[in-house]
Amino acid sequence: MTVRYTTELVTDARAFAEVAPDWGRLYERCATATPFQNHAWLHSWWLSYGRPGRLRLVLVREGAELVAAAPLMLRRAPVPTLVPLGGPISDYGDVLIDGERADRAATALAEALSAAARTALIDFREVRPGGAAEHVYDRWSGPRRRMRDSLCLELPAVPMDELLSRLPSGKAQRTRAKLRKLRSLGVERHVVAPDQVGAALSRLLELHRLQWQGRRMTSEHLQTRFCEHLVRSVGPMVRSGDAVVTEFRLDDDVVAVDLTLLSRGLAGGYLYGAHPRLRERKADVAVMLLDACAQHTGIGGLGTLSLLRGNESYKHHWRPEPVSNQRLLLARRRTAPLMSAVVGDVAARRRGKELLRRFRERIGDGGPVSGPTVTGDRYPVRDHLSRRKHTFRPSQDSNQSLKRTGEQVVGRNGAGGAVGTGSGAGSPVPPERADR
């Protein structure tokens, strides 16, 4: 007997909270899910940044079982668009699809999204290659377009010794010397227990502020709503094994705190704070953080250790693989002009950035075309939210005067998103259509 697929459009925050158990089971069955599709992260983000009446959660069920979900919100300006929840403070956007029912569930989700969009464009930003949203894109029956989005740098999720084996012998020796220096200083690390996560994250944000004092940093990291979101989401994620908070102590004082997010196949250092005292003692904070992150991932069977968005030079020390996120635009026939407008805007911004780069080269200014990067900045230097870095341009429609970061949050290159989007330059590839 064939079980019928049913679809539901959720627009109420209370119903979003109530779907958590079903969402959690689906999250575990979606091999391509990143930590930014975790229910705790998304629901908490909505409580901090969502706007009443804008929630659009598209669910697909087989009987009572949730088999696909698209967490979206409506943005009305500059063009009506359905965009993923999570905003600029999330490095990856995607949908969830049950891996065992991928074909039928993706088809049902594509049809439900088409009905939910009505007169709006659907704009999936920061989709990791191989993400579940690609299944929807492949089954979309209307106009569609795929573009490049932010660049991420990725390493294999292996122990530190194996990461060092990827380096030239000279660099590997210097890095081992830095690890010995950390040990000789007496830097100790401790994984924070679930009931201590709130206090540890408060220390993280305070240390983050301290390390960027007197320099430009992502202002959003100083906002109460960001702190509330982090505490509210990371606590449950630590309890479920989807996040790790690590404290680093020197002479019994907490001198650094790191937040690493985890999913089935990926780990990413999201945000850290480090006291300037560490650098004064000649401790290499980047090496310290990566060593801790590699310990979490090297024993868990994960496939990828992501340095998240951003192409900062210090990340290349580890010889990572560059991987471009995707931007997937989906339209109905009546909204095809909106898609054309967004594509044209992206192309114009990209061209403008290139012309500005050439102009600066001509006058001898080699500085970056856009503001500071933000990534989750875990691996120091510029502030990603320090997190690692991002320049976050506020969407006219969300509570975000936020930047996905005013820095570049680990990683997005802050220049040029498409109409009404945050940072990250999207570069169009040849158009695809399925105008059936």
GROMACS .gro file of C-alpha atoms in nm, residues 34 37 84 87 90-94 123-129 149-152 309 324-328 390 404 412-413 422-425:
model
   34
   34THR     CA    1   2.502   2.112   0.852
   37GLN     CA    2   1.991   2.326   0.990
   84PRO     CA    3   1.639   3.050   0.444
   87GLY     CA    4   2.057   3.497   0.805
   90SER     CA    5   2.479   3.115   0.954
   91ASP     CA    6   2.747   2.991   0.715
   92TYR     CA    7   2.535   2.736   0.529
   93GLY     CA    8   2.171   2.736   0.418
   94ASP     CA    9   1.980   2.427   0.307
  123ASP     CA   10   1.650   3.229  -0.301
  124PHE     CA   11   1.858   2.956  -0.137
  125ARG     CA   12   2.185   3.121  -0.030
  126GLU     CA   13   2.505   2.947   0.083
  127VAL     CA   14   2.410   2.593  -0.019
  128ARG     CA   15   2.705   2.360   0.023
  129PRO     CA   16   2.787   2.148  -0.287
  149ASP     CA   17   2.816   3.214  -0.353
  150SER     CA   18   3.075   3.250  -0.076
  151LEU     CA   19   3.402   3.059  -0.076
  152CYS     CA   20   3.469   2.815   0.207
  309ARG     CA   21   3.331   3.116   0.484
  324SER     CA   22   3.234   2.750  -0.332
  325ASN     CA   23   2.887   2.752  -0.185
  326GLN     CA   24   2.598   2.779  -0.429
  327ARG     CA   25   2.311   3.018  -0.467
  328LEU     CA   26   2.000   2.851  -0.607
  390HIS     CA   27   3.205   3.842   0.745
  404ARG     CA   28   2.620   3.856   0.899
  412ARG     CA   29   3.182   3.564   0.366
  413ASN     CA   30   3.347   3.807   0.149
  422GLY     CA   31   2.374   3.987   0.282
  423SER     CA   32   2.738   3.966   0.195
  424GLY     CA   33   2.895   3.723  -0.040
  425ALA     CA   34   2.945   3.773  -0.408
   0.00000   0.00000   0.00000
